[in-house]
N, CA and C of each residue as an Amber inpcrd file, in Angstrom:
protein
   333
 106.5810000 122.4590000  99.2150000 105.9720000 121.7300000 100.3150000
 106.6550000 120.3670000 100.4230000 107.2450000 119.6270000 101.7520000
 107.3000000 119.0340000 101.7240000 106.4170000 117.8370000 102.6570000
 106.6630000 116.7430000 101.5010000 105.7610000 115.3450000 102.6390000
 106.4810000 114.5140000 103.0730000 107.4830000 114.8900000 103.4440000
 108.8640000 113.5630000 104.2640000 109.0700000 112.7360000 103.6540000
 108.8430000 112.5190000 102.6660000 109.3440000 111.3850000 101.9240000
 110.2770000 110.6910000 101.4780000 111.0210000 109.5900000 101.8140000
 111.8820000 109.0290000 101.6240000 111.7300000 108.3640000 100.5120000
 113.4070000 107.6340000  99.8680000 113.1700000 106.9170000  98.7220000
 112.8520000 105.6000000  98.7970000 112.7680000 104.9270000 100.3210000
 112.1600000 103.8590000 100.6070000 110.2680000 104.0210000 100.5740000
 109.8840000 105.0030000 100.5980000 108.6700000 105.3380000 100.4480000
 107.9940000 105.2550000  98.7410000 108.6730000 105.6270000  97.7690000
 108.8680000 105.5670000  96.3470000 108.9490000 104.0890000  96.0540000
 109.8020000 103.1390000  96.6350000 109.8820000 102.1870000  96.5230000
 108.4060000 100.9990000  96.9640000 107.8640000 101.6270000  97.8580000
 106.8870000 100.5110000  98.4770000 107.0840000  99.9920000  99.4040000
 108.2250000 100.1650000 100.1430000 108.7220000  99.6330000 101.5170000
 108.0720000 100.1240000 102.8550000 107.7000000  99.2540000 103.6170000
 106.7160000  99.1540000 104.3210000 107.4920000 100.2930000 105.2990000
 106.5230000 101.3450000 105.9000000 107.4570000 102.3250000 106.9280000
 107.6060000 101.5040000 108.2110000 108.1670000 102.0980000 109.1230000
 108.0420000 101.6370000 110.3120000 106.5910000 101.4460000 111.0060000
 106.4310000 100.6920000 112.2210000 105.1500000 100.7360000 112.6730000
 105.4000000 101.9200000 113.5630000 103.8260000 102.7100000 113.8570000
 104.1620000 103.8090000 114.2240000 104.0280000 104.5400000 114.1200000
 104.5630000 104.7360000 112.6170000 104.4140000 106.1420000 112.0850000
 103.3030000 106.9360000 111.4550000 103.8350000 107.9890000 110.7340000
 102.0380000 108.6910000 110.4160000 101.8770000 108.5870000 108.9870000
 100.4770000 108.4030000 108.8400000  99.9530000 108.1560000 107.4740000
 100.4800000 109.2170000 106.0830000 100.9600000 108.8140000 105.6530000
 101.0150000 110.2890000 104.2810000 101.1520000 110.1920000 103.3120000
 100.7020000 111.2330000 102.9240000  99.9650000 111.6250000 101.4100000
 101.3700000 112.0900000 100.3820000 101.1210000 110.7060000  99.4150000
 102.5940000 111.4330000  98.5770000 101.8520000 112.6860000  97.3580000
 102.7390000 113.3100000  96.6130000 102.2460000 113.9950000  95.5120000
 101.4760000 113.0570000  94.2940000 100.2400000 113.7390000  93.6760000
  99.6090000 112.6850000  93.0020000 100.0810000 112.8790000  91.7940000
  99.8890000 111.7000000  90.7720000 100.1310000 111.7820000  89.2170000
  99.2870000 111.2360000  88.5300000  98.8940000 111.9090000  87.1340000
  98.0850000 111.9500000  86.5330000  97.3340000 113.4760000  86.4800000
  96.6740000 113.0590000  85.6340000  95.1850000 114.1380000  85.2220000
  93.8790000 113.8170000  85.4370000  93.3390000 113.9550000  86.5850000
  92.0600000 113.6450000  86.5910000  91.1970000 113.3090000  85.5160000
  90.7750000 114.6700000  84.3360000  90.2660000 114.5960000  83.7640000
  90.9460000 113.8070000  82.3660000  92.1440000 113.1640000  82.5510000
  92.6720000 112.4870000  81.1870000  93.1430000 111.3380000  81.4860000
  93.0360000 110.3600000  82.0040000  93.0720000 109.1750000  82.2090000
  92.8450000 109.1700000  83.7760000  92.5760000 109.6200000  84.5880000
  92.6920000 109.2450000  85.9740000  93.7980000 109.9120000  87.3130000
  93.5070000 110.2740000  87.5510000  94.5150000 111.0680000  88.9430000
  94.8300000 109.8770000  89.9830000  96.2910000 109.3980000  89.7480000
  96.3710000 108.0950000  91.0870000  96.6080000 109.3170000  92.3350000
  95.9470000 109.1630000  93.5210000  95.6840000 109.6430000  94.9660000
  96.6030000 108.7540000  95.8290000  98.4550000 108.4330000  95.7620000
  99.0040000 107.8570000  96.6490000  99.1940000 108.1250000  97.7130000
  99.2850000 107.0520000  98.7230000  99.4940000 107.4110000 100.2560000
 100.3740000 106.3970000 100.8240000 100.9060000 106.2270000 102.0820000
 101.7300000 105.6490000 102.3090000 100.9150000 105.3550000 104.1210000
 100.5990000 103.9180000 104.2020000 100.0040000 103.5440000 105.5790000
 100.9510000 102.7150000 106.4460000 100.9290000 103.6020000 107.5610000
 102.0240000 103.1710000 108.7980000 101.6780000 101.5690000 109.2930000
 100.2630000 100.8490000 108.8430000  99.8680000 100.0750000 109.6380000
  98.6570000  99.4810000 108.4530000  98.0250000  98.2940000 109.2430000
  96.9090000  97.9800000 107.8830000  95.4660000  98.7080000 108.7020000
  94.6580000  99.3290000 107.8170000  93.9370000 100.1470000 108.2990000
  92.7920000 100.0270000 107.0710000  91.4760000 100.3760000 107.2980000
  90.4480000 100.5630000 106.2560000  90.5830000 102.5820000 106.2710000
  90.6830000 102.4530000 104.6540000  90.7390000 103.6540000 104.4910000
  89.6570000 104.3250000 103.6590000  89.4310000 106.0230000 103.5960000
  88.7560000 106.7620000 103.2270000  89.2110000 107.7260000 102.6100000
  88.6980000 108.3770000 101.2110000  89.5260000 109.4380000 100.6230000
  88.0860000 109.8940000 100.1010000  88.7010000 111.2870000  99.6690000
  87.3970000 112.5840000 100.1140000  88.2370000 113.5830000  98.9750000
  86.9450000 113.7850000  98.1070000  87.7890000 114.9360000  97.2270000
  87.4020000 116.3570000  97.5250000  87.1330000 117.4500000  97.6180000
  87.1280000 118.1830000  97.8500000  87.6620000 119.2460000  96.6340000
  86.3950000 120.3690000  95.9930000  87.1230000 121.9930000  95.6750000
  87.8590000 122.8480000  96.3300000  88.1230000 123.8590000  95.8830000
  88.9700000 124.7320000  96.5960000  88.4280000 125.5540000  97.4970000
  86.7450000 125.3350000  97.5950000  85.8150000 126.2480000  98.3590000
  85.3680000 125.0490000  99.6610000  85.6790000 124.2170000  99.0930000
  85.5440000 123.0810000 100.6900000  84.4730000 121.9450000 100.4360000
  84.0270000 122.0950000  99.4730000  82.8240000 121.0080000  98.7010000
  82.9360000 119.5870000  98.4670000  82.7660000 118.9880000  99.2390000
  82.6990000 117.0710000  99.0080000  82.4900000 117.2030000  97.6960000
  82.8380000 116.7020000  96.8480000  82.4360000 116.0340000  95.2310000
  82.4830000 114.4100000  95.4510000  83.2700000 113.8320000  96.1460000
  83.2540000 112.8230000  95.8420000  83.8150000 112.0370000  97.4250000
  83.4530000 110.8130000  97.5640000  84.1060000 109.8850000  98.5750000
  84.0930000 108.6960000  98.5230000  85.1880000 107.8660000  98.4040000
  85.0250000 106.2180000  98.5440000  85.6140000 105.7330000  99.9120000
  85.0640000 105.1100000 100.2100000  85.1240000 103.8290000 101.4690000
  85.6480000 102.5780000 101.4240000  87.0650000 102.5100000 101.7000000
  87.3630000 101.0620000 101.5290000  87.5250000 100.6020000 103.0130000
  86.3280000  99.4960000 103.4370000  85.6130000  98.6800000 104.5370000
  87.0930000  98.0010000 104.7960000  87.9200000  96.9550000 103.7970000
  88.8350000  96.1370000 104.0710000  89.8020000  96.5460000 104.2710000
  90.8230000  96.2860000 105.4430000  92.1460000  96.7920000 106.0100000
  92.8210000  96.5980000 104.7540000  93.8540000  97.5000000 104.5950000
  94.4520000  97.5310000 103.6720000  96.0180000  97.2990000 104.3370000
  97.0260000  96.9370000 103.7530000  98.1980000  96.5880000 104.2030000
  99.2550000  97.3550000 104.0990000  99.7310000  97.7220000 105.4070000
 100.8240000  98.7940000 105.5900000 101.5010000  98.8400000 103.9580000
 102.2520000 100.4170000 103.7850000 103.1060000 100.2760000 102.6570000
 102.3420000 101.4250000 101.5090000 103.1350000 101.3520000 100.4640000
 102.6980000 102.2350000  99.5640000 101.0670000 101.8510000  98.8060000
 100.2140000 103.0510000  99.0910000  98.8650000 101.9580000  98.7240000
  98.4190000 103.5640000  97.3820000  97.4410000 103.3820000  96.4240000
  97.0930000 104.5570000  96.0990000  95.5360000 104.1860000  95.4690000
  95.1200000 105.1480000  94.8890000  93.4560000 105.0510000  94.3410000
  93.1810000 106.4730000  93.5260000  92.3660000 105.5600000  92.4030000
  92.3880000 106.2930000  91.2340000  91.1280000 107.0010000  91.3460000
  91.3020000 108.9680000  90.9520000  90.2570000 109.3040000  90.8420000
  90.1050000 109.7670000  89.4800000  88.8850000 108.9200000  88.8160000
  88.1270000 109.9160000  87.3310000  88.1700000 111.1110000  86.9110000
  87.9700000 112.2000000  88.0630000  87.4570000 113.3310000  88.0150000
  86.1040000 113.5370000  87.9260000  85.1280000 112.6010000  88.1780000
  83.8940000 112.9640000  88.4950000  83.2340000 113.1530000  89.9870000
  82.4730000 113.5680000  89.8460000  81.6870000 113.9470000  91.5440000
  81.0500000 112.2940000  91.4220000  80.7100000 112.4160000  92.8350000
  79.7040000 111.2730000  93.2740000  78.7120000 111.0020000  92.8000000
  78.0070000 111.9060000  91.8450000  77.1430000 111.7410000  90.8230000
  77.5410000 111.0050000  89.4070000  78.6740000 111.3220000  89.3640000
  79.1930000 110.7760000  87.8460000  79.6190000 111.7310000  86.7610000
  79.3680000 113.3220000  87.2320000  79.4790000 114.2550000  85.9510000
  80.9020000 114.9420000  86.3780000  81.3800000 114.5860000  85.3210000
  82.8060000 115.3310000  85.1540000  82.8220000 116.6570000  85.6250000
  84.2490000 116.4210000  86.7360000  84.5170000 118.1710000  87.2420000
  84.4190000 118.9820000  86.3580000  84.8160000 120.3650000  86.5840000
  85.2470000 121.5330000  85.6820000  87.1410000 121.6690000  85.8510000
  88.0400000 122.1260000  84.7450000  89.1310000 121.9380000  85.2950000
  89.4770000 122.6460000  86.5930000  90.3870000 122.3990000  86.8310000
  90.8910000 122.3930000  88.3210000  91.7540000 121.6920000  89.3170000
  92.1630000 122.9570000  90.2670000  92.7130000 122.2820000  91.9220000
  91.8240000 121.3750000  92.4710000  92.2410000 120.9540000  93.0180000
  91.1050000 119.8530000  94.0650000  92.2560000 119.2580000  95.3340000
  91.1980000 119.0520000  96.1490000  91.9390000 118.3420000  97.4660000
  91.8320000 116.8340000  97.5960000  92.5540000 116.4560000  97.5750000
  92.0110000 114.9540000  98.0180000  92.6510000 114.1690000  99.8690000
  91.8380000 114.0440000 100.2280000  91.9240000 113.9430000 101.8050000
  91.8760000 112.2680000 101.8810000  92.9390000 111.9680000 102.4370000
  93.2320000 110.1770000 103.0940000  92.9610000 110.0230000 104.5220000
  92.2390000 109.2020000 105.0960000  91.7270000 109.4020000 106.4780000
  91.9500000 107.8880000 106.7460000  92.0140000 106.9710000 108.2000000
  91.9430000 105.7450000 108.7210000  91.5150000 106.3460000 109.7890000
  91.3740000 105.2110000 110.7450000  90.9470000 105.5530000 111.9270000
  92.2970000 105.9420000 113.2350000  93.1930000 105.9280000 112.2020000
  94.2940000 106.7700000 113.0480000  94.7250000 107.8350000 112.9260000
  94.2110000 108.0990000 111.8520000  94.7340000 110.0710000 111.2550000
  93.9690000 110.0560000 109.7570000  94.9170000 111.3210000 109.0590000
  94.4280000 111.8590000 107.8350000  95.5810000 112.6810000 107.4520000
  95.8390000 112.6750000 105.7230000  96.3620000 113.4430000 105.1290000
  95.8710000 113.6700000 103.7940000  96.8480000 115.0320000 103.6830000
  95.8390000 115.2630000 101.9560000  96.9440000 115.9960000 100.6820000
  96.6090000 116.1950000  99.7460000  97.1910000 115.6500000  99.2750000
  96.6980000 116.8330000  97.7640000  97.3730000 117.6220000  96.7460000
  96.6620000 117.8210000  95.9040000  96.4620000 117.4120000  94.2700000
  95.4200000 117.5780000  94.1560000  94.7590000 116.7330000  92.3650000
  94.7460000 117.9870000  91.5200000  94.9280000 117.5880000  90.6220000
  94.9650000 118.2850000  89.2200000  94.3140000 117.8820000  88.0900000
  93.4280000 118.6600000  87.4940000  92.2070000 118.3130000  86.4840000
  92.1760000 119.3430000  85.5960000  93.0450000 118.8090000  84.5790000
  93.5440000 120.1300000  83.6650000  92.6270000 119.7410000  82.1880000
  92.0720000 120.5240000  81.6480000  90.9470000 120.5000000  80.5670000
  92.0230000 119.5330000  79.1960000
């Protein structure tokens, strides 16, 4: 699969204005220190990320209210649901949304 990614994107370099929001590949282990959820924003935007099972199930969502600034941005997920109790291992989706689009992106939560 690819996510267009350039090596100015790796770097942190701000994309053009314009362009579309996207979801790089994530790193980490959810369940072993944290899954970083990177994305790359065409513009400064308040963003939203949404985790999701493989059956379509919200587990989890944070809301960041404050525009965030074009460029390489990312956010760490635990591996817990919105409750606080640790997934089971697993695929998971994690979905990046602004009020100009959405991309997603997948997590890994290996026991």
């Amino acid at each position: 699969m690819s996510f267009g990614v350039t090596p100015e994107h790796w770097l942190g370099v701000e994309p053009a204005a314009g362009g579309a929001l996207r979801a790089l590949p994530t790193i980490g282990n959810a369940r072993r220190g944290g899954a970083r959820v990177r994305f790359v924003l065409p513009m400064s935007a308040a963003v939203r990320v949404e985790v999701y099972d493989v059956t379509g199930r919200l587990l989890r969502a944070h809301y960041d209210p404050a525009p965030r600034p074009p460029g390489l941005q990312e956010w760490v997920w635990d591996g817990c649901d919105g409750s606080g109790a640790r997934v089971p291992a697993g695929l998971f989706l994690a979905r990046v949304s602004t009020p100009s689009g959405a991309a997603c992106a997948r997590v890994l939560a290996l026991p």
